CSV table of C-alpha atoms in Angstrom, one decimal:
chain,number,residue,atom,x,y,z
A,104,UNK,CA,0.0,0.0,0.0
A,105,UNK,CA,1.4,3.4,-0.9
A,106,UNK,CA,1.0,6.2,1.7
A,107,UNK,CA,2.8,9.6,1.9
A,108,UNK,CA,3.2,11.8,4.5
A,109,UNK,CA,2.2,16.0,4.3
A,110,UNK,CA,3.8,18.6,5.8
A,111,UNK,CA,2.2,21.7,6.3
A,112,UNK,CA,4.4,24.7,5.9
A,113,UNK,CA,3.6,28.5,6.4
A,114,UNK,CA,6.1,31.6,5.8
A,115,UNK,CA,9.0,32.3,8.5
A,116,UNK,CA,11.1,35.0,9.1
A,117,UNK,CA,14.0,35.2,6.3
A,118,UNK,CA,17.5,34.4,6.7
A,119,UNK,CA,20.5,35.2,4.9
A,120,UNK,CA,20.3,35.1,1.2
A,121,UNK,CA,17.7,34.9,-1.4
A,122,UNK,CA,16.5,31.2,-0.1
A,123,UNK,CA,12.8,30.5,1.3
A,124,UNK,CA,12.3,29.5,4.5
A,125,UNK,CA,9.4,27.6,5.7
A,126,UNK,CA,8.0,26.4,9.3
A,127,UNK,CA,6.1,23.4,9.7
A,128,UNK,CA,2.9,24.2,11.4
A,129,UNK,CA,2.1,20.3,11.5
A,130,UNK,CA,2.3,16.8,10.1
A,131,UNK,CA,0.2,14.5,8.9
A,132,UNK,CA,1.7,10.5,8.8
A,133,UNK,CA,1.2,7.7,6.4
A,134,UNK,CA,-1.8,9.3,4.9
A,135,UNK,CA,-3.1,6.7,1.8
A,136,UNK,CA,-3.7,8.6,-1.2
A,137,UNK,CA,-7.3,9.3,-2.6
A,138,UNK,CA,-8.6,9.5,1.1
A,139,UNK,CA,-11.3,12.1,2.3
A,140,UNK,CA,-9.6,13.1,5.3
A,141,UNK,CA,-9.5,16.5,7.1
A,142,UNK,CA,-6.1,17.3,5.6
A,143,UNK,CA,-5.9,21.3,6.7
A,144,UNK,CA,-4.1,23.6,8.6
A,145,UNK,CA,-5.7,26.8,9.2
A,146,UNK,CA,-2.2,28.2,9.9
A,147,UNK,CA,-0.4,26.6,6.8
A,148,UNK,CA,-0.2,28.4,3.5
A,149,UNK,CA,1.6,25.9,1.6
A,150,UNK,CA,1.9,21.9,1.6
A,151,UNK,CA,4.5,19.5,1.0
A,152,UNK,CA,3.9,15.7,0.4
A,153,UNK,CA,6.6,13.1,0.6
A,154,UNK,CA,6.9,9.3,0.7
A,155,UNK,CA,5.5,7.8,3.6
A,156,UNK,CA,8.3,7.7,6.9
A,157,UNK,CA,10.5,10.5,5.2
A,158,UNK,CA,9.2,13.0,8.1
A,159,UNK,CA,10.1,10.8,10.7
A,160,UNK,CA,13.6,9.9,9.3
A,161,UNK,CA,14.5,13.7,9.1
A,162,UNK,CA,13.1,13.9,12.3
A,163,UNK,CA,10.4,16.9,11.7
A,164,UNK,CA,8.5,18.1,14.0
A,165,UNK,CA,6.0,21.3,14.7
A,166,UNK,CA,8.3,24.4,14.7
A,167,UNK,CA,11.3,23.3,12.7
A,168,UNK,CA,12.4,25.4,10.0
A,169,UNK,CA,12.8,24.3,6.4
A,170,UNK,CA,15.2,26.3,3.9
A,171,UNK,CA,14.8,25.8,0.1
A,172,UNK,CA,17.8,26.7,-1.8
């Protein structure tokens, strides 16, 4: 069974340089695709999905920052 996990992301304070910086505002685990679930974050203004246990790997959590180069 394929699953991914989503990470909801909204804008954080810029750091050096021209890069984006995102916060996770929360994290949904292992969610199976084509599912009506109540997949929102009133706080969130972007998304990111990626395969199922990546999250947990990096170790993400509520409040970490992410930086896109």
């Amino acid at each position: 069974a394929v699953s991914i996990d989503v990470v909801f992301l909204k804008d954080a304070p810029q750091e050096r340089g021209a890069s984006t910086v995102l916060e996770v505002t929360s994290l949904r685990q292992g969610v199976r695709p084509w599912r009506p679930l109540p997949l929102w974050d009133s706080q969130a203004r972007h998304t990111l999905e990626i395969p199922a246990g990546m999250a947990a790997g990096w170790g993400l959590k509520k409040g970490d920052r992410l930086c896109f180069v």
